[in-house]
PDB file of C-alpha atoms in Angstrom:
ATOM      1  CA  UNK H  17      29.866 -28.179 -13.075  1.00 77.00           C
ATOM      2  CA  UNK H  18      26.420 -27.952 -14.554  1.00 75.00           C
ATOM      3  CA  UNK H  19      24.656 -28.738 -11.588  1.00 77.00           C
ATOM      4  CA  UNK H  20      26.667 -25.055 -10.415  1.00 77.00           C
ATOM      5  CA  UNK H  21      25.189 -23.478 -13.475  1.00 79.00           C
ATOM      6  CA  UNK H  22      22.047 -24.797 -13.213  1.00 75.00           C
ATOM      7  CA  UNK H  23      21.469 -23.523  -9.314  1.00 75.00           C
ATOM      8  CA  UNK H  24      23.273 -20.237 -10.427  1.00 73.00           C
ATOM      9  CA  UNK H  25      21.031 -19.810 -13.386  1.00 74.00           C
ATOM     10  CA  UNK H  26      17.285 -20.965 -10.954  1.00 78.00           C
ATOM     11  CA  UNK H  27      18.859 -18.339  -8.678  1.00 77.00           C
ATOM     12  CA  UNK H  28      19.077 -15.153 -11.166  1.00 73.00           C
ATOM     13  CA  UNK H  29      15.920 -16.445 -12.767  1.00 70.00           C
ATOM     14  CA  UNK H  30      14.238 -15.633  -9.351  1.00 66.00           C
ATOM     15  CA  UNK H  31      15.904 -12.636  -8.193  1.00 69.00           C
ATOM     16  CA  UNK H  32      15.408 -11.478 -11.762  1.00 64.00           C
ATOM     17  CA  UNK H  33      11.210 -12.186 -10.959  1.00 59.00           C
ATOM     18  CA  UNK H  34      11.665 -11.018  -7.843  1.00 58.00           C
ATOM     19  CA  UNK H  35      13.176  -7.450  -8.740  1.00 64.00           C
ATOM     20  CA  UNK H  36      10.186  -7.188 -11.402  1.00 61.00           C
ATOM     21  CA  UNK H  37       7.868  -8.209  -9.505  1.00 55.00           C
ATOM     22  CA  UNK H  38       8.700  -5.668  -6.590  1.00 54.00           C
ATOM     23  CA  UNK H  39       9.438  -2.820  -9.020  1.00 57.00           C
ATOM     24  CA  UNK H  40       5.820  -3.192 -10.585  1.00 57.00           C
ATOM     25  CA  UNK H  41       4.352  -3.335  -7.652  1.00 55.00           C
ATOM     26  CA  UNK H  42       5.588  -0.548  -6.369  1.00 57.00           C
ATOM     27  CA  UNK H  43       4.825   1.541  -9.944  1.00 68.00           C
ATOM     28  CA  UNK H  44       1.021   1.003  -8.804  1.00 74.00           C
ATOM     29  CA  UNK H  45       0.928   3.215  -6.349  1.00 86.00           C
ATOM     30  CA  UNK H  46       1.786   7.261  -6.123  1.00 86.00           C
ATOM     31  CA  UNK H  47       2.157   9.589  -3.204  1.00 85.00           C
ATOM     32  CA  UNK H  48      -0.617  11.817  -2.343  1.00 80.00           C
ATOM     33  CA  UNK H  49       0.444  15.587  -0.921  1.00 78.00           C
ATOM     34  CA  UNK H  50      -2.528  16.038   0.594  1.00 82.00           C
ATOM     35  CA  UNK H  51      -2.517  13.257   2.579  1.00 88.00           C
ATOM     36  CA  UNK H  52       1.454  13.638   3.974  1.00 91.00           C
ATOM     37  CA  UNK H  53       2.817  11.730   0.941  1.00 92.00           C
ATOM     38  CA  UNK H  54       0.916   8.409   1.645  1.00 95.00           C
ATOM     39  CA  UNK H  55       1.071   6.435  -1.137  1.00 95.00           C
ATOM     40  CA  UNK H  56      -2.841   5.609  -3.065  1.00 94.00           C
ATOM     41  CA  UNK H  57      -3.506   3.190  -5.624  1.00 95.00           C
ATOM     42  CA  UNK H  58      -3.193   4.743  -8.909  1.00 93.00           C
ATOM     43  CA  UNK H  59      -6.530   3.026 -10.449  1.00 93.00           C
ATOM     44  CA  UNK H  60      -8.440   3.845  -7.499  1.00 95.00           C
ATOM     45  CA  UNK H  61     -11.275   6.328  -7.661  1.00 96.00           C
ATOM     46  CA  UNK H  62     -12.197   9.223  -5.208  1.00 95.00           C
ATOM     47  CA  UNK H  63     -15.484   9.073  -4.088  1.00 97.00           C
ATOM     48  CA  UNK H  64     -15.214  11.695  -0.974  1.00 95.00           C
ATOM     49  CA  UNK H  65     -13.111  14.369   0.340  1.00 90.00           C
ATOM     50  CA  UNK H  66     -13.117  15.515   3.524  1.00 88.00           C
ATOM     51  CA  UNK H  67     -11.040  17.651   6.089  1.00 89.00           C
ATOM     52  CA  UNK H  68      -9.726  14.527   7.633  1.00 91.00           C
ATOM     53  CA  UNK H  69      -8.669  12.600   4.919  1.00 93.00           C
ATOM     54  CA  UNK H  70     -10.483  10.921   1.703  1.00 95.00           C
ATOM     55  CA  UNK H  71     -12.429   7.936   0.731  1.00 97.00           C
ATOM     56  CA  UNK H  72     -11.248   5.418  -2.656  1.00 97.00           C
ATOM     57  CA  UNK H  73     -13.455   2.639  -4.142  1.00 97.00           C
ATOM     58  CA  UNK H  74     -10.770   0.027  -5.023  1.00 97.00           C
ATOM     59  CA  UNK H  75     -12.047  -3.129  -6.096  1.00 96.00           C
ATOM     60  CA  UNK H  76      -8.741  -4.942  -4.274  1.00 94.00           C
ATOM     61  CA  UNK H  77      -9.708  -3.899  -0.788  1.00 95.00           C
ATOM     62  CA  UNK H  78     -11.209  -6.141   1.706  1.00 94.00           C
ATOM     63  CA  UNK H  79     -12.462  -5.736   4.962  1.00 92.00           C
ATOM     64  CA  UNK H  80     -11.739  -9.072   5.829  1.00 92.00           C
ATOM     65  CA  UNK H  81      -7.814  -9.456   4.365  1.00 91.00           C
ATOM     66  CA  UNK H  82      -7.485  -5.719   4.578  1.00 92.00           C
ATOM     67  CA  UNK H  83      -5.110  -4.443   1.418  1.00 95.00           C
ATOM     68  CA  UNK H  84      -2.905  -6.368  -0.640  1.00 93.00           C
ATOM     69  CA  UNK H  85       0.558  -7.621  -0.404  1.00 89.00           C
ATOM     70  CA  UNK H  86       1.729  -5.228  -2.916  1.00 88.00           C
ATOM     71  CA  UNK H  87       0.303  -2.458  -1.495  1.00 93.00           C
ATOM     72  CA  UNK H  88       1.787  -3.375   1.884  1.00 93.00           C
ATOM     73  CA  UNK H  89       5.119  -3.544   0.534  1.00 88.00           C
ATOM     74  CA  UNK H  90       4.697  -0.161  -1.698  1.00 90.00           C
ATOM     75  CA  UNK H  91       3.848   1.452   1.815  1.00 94.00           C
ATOM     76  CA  UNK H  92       7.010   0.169   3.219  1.00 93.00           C
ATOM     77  CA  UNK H  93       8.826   1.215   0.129  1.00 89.00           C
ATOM     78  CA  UNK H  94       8.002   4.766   0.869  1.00 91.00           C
ATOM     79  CA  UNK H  95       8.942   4.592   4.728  1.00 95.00           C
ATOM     80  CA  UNK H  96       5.765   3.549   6.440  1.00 97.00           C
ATOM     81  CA  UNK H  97       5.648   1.423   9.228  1.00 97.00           C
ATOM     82  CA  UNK H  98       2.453  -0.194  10.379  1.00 97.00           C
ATOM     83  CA  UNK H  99       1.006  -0.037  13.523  1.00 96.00           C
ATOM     84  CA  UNK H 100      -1.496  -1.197  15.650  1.00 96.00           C
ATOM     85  CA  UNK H 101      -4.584  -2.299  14.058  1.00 94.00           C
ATOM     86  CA  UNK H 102      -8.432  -2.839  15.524  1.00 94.00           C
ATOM     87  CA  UNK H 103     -10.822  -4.322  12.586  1.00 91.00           C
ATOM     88  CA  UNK H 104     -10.822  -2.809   9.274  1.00 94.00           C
ATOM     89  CA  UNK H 105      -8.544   0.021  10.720  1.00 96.00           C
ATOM     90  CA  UNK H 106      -5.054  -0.104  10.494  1.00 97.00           C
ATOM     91  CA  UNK H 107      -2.315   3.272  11.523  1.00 98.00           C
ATOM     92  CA  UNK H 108       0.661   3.676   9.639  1.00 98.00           C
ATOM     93  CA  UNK H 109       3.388   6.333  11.015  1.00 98.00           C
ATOM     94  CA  UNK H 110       6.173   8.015   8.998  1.00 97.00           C
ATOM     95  CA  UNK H 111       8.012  10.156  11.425  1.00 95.00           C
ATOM     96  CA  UNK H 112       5.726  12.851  13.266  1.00 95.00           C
ATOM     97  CA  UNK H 113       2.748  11.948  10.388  1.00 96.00           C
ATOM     98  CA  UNK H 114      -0.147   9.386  11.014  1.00 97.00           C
ATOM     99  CA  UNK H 115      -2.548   8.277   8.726  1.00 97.00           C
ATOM    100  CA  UNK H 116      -5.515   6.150   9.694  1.00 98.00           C
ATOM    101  CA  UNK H 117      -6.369   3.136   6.714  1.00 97.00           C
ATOM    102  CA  UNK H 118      -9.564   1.807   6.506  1.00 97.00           C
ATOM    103  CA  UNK H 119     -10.510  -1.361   4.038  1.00 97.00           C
ATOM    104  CA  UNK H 120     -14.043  -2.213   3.814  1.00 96.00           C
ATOM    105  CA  UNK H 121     -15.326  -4.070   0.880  1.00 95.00           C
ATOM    106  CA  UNK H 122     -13.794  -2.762  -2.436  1.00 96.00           C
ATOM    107  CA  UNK H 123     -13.076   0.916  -0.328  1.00 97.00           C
ATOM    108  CA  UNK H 124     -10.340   2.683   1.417  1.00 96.00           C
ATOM    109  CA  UNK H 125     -10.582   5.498   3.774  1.00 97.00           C
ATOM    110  CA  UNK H 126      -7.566   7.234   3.793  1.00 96.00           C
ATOM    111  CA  UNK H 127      -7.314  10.021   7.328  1.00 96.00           C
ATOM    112  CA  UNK H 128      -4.831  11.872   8.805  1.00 95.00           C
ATOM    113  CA  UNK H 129      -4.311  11.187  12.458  1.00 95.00           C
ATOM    114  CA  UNK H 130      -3.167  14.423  14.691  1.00 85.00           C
TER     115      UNK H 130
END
């Protein structure tokens, strides 16, 4: 009986974790209008606007591991799906809207795709 407990308690211990864990990492993040609702991080920092979309300095972007899990899974959160990717560029579509993410060393470019 308190090897039941035991597991039962682990378990909600780490769906508990889990459920944080998921919830603040999607909190990091808000949509941008401007750029069809795609999420940016919230303590990144503009550094150029453009017609096609805008460039961030973000110290967690890499051009070698791309963006982070969180960020990944915020993007999901809000209905994007990833596409194909060549280098440092990766598409994301949410219905008829494309945007074009680019990590390079602590930067993301940020375009709209027509």
């Amino acid at each position: 009986m308190k090897k039941k407990i035991s597991c039962a308690l682990t378990l909600a211990a780490f769906l508990g974790g889990a459920i944080i864990y998921y919830s603040i990492s999607i909190s990091l993040y808000t949509a941008k209008e401007d750029l069809n609702e795609f999420p940016i991080p919230k303590n990144a920092e503009l550094v150029q606007l453009n017609e096609q979309g805008n460039r961030y300095e973000w110290s967690r972007a890499s051009e070698e591991d791309g963006i982070p899990n969180g960020y990944a899974m915020a993007l999901k959160a809000n209905g994007w799906k990833k596409g194909k990717s060549e280098g440092a560029s990766v598409l994301y579509m949410k219905g008829n809207n494309k945007i074009d993410l680019i990590t390079t060393t602590k930067q993301l470019e940020i375009l709209r795709v027509k």
